[in-house]
Coordinates of C-alpha atoms in Angstrom, one line a residue:
Chain A
E8 CA -192.3 172.0 -183.7
V9 CA -188.4 172.7 -184.7
Q10 CA -188.6 173.0 -188.1
L11 CA -185.5 173.8 -191.2
V12 CA -186.6 174.9 -193.9
E13 CA -183.7 175.2 -197.0
S14 CA -184.2 176.5 -200.7
G15 CA -181.4 178.0 -203.1
G16 CA -180.3 174.7 -204.7
G17 CA -180.2 174.4 -208.2
L18 CA -177.7 173.6 -211.2
V19 CA -174.2 175.6 -211.5
Q20 CA -171.8 175.4 -213.5
P21 CA -168.0 174.5 -212.2
G22 CA -166.4 178.0 -211.0
G23 CA -170.0 179.4 -210.1
S24 CA -171.5 180.4 -207.3
L25 CA -174.7 179.7 -205.2
R26 CA -176.3 180.9 -202.0
L27 CA -178.1 179.0 -199.9
S28 CA -180.8 180.0 -196.9
C29 CA -182.9 178.0 -193.9
A30 CA -185.3 179.3 -192.6
A31 CA -185.8 178.3 -189.0
S32 CA -189.1 178.1 -187.3
G33 CA -190.1 176.3 -183.8
F34 CA -187.7 177.6 -181.4
I35 CA -185.2 180.9 -180.1
F36 CA -182.9 180.7 -183.5
S37 CA -180.8 183.1 -181.4
N38 CA -179.7 180.8 -178.5
Y39 CA -178.0 177.9 -180.6
W40 CA -175.3 177.1 -183.0
M41 CA -176.1 176.3 -186.2
S42 CA -174.8 173.8 -189.3
W43 CA -174.4 173.6 -192.7
V44 CA -174.0 169.3 -193.3
R45 CA -173.9 167.7 -197.0
Q46 CA -174.4 164.2 -198.5
A47 CA -173.0 163.9 -202.2
P48 CA -175.3 161.2 -204.5
G49 CA -175.3 157.8 -202.7
K50 CA -172.1 159.1 -200.3
G51 CA -172.4 159.3 -196.1
L52 CA -172.8 162.1 -194.2
E53 CA -169.8 165.7 -194.1
W54 CA -169.9 168.2 -191.8
V55 CA -169.0 171.6 -194.3
A56 CA -170.0 174.8 -191.5
N57 CA -170.9 176.0 -188.3
I58 CA -171.4 179.1 -186.6
K59 CA -172.0 180.4 -183.1
Q60 CA -175.1 182.3 -182.2
D61 CA -173.8 185.7 -182.5
G62 CA -171.6 185.0 -185.7
S63 CA -168.9 185.4 -183.6
E64 CA -167.2 182.2 -184.5
K65 CA -167.2 180.6 -188.0
Y66 CA -165.5 177.2 -188.9
Y67 CA -165.0 175.1 -192.0
V68 CA -164.2 171.6 -193.2
D69 CA -160.6 172.6 -194.8
S70 CA -162.4 171.6 -198.4
V71 CA -164.4 174.8 -198.6
K72 CA -162.1 176.9 -196.6
G73 CA -161.6 180.1 -198.6
R74 CA -165.0 179.3 -201.1
F75 CA -167.8 178.8 -198.7
A76 CA -169.3 181.5 -196.2
I77 CA -171.8 180.6 -193.4
S78 CA -174.0 183.7 -192.5
R79 CA -176.7 184.1 -190.1
D80 CA -180.0 186.7 -189.5
N81 CA -180.8 186.4 -185.9
A82 CA -183.6 188.8 -187.0
K83 CA -184.8 186.9 -189.4
N84 CA -184.5 183.8 -188.0
S85 CA -182.5 182.2 -191.1
L86 CA -178.7 180.7 -192.2
Y87 CA -177.0 181.6 -194.8
L88 CA -174.3 179.8 -197.0
Q89 CA -172.5 181.3 -199.7
M90 CA -170.8 178.5 -202.0
N91 CA -168.0 180.6 -204.3
S92 CA -165.3 179.0 -206.9
L93 CA -168.0 175.9 -207.2
R94 CA -166.5 172.4 -208.0
A95 CA -168.3 169.0 -209.6
E96 CA -167.1 167.9 -206.0
D97 CA -169.4 170.1 -204.1
T98 CA -172.4 168.2 -205.8
A99 CA -174.6 167.3 -202.6
M100 CA -178.0 167.9 -200.5
Y101 CA -177.4 170.4 -198.3
Y102 CA -178.8 170.0 -194.9
C103 CA -179.2 173.1 -192.3
A104 CA -179.1 171.4 -188.4
R105 CA -179.4 173.0 -185.5
V106 CA -176.2 172.1 -183.1
R107 CA -176.7 170.9 -179.8
G108 CA -174.1 170.1 -177.6
N109 CA -171.4 168.5 -180.3
C110 CA -174.5 167.3 -181.9
F111 CA -177.1 167.8 -184.6
D112 CA -180.3 167.1 -183.0
Y113 CA -182.5 168.5 -185.4
W114 CA -181.9 168.5 -189.2
G115 CA -184.0 170.4 -192.7
Q116 CA -185.0 168.5 -195.2
G117 CA -181.8 169.6 -197.3
T118 CA -181.8 171.4 -200.8
L119 CA -179.9 170.2 -203.9
V120 CA -176.3 171.3 -204.9
T121 CA -175.4 170.2 -208.7
V122 CA -172.8 171.2 -210.1
S123 CA -171.9 170.8 -214.3
Chain B
Q28 CA -161.6 157.9 -196.0
S29 CA -163.7 158.7 -192.9
V30 CA -162.2 159.6 -189.6
L31 CA -164.6 157.2 -187.8
T32 CA -165.2 154.0 -189.1
Q33 CA -168.1 152.1 -189.5
P34 CA -169.0 148.9 -191.0
P35 CA -170.4 149.2 -194.3
S36 CA -173.4 147.1 -193.6
V37 CA -174.8 144.8 -191.2
S38 CA -177.9 142.5 -191.3
G39 CA -180.7 140.7 -189.3
A40 CA -183.5 139.0 -189.1
P41 CA -187.0 140.2 -187.8
G42 CA -186.4 140.4 -183.8
Q43 CA -183.1 139.7 -183.6
R44 CA -180.3 142.3 -181.9
V45 CA -177.4 143.6 -184.3
T46 CA -174.9 146.0 -183.2
I47 CA -172.9 148.8 -185.4
S48 CA -169.5 149.2 -184.3
C49 CA -167.9 153.2 -184.5
T50 CA -164.0 153.2 -184.3
G51 CA -161.7 156.3 -184.1
S52 CA -159.2 157.2 -182.3
S53 CA -157.2 159.2 -179.3
S54 CA -158.1 162.6 -181.2
N55 CA -162.0 161.7 -181.5
I56 CA -163.7 159.0 -179.4
G57 CA -160.4 158.3 -177.2
A58 CA -160.4 162.4 -176.4
G59 CA -163.5 162.2 -174.5
Y60 CA -165.4 163.9 -177.4
D61 CA -169.3 162.3 -177.1
V62 CA -170.6 160.1 -179.7
H63 CA -173.8 160.4 -181.6
W64 CA -175.6 158.3 -184.0
Y65 CA -178.0 159.0 -186.5
Q66 CA -180.8 157.3 -188.6
Q67 CA -181.3 158.0 -192.4
L68 CA -184.3 156.3 -193.8
P69 CA -184.1 155.8 -197.3
G70 CA -184.8 159.4 -199.2
T71 CA -185.4 161.5 -195.9
A72 CA -183.3 163.3 -193.9
P73 CA -181.1 162.2 -191.2
K74 CA -183.1 162.3 -187.5
L75 CA -180.4 162.0 -184.1
L76 CA -181.4 158.3 -183.0
I77 CA -178.5 158.6 -179.2
H78 CA -176.9 161.5 -178.3
S79 CA -173.6 162.0 -176.1
N80 CA -173.2 158.2 -176.4
N81 CA -176.1 156.6 -174.7
N82 CA -179.1 158.8 -174.3
R83 CA -182.4 158.9 -176.8
P84 CA -184.3 161.7 -178.0
S85 CA -188.0 161.7 -177.2
G86 CA -189.7 159.6 -179.5
V87 CA -186.5 156.9 -179.7
P88 CA -188.0 153.6 -178.7
D89 CA -185.9 151.9 -176.6
R90 CA -185.0 149.2 -178.5
F91 CA -182.3 151.8 -179.8
S92 CA -179.1 152.1 -177.1
G93 CA -175.8 153.4 -177.6
S94 CA -172.4 152.6 -175.4
K95 CA -169.1 154.3 -175.9
S96 CA -165.4 152.5 -174.7
G97 CA -162.0 153.8 -175.4
T98 CA -161.3 155.1 -178.7
S99 CA -164.7 153.0 -179.9
A100 CA -168.9 153.1 -179.7
S101 CA -171.6 150.9 -180.5
L102 CA -175.4 151.2 -181.4
A103 CA -177.5 148.5 -180.6
I104 CA -181.3 147.7 -182.0
T105 CA -183.2 145.1 -180.4
G106 CA -186.0 143.4 -181.5
L107 CA -185.1 144.4 -184.9
Q108 CA -188.1 145.5 -186.7
A109 CA -188.7 146.1 -191.0
D110 CA -188.8 150.0 -190.3
D111 CA -185.6 149.7 -188.9
E112 CA -184.1 148.9 -192.4
A113 CA -181.6 152.6 -192.8
D114 CA -178.2 153.7 -193.2
Y115 CA -177.0 154.4 -189.5
Y116 CA -174.1 157.0 -189.1
C117 CA -172.0 157.4 -185.9
Q118 CA -170.4 161.2 -185.3
S119 CA -167.8 162.9 -182.8
F120 CA -165.5 165.8 -182.7
S121 CA -162.1 165.7 -183.9
L122 CA -159.3 168.2 -184.4
S123 CA -161.5 171.3 -184.2
N124 CA -163.9 169.5 -187.2
W125 CA -167.3 167.7 -186.6
V126 CA -167.0 164.2 -188.0
F127 CA -169.4 161.2 -189.3
G128 CA -168.7 157.7 -189.8
G129 CA -169.0 156.2 -193.1
G130 CA -172.8 155.2 -192.5
T131 CA -173.6 151.3 -192.2
K132 CA -176.7 150.2 -194.3
L133 CA -178.8 148.0 -192.3
T134 CA -180.8 145.3 -194.3
V135 CA -183.4 143.6 -192.1
L136 CA -183.7 140.2 -193.7

């Protein structure tokens, strides 16, 4: 069974940093692109970043470029999101998701980031 | 404002059929990129409902179906049930970004 478990969320002041983690199990992690998707309170879904299987390609939504960094450790079956220079508008539930084709076929339960 | 446009809300009575539209442009749906649909039940993570325009993952009832034409796509739900009440999102690819619609809240009357 595919499982994605996020951690690392919390309350942080504007300008601060946070590192999110996602532990993957139930599939061959190194075979898949992975992604972070966020959802602000009461709002819709927003794709944040994607990373290729070997980490050689990374893509970001414009609003986080230069502030967020996606990475992965295939030996540990883990995905990460380093978030710097956080703003109030980054407040959201952050979901880790597995990418298949151009869709997100499995999602974690999310970790809440509050910037205040 | 989302790249893909969905109606904010739709409603229907149990047993009825409802459709949710997703309108894009020549940069995304009209460029040939697939459309995918997600269901988000209250307080839970999104779940893939339809992938690649009209394909249901294992376990998704055949009451759910998708279609795509030109720069738009649609999700149809037949035999509406109370537990279909949720938010539904379309998703595609546009100009090097993965993009979502703004979401549609389905209310079962």
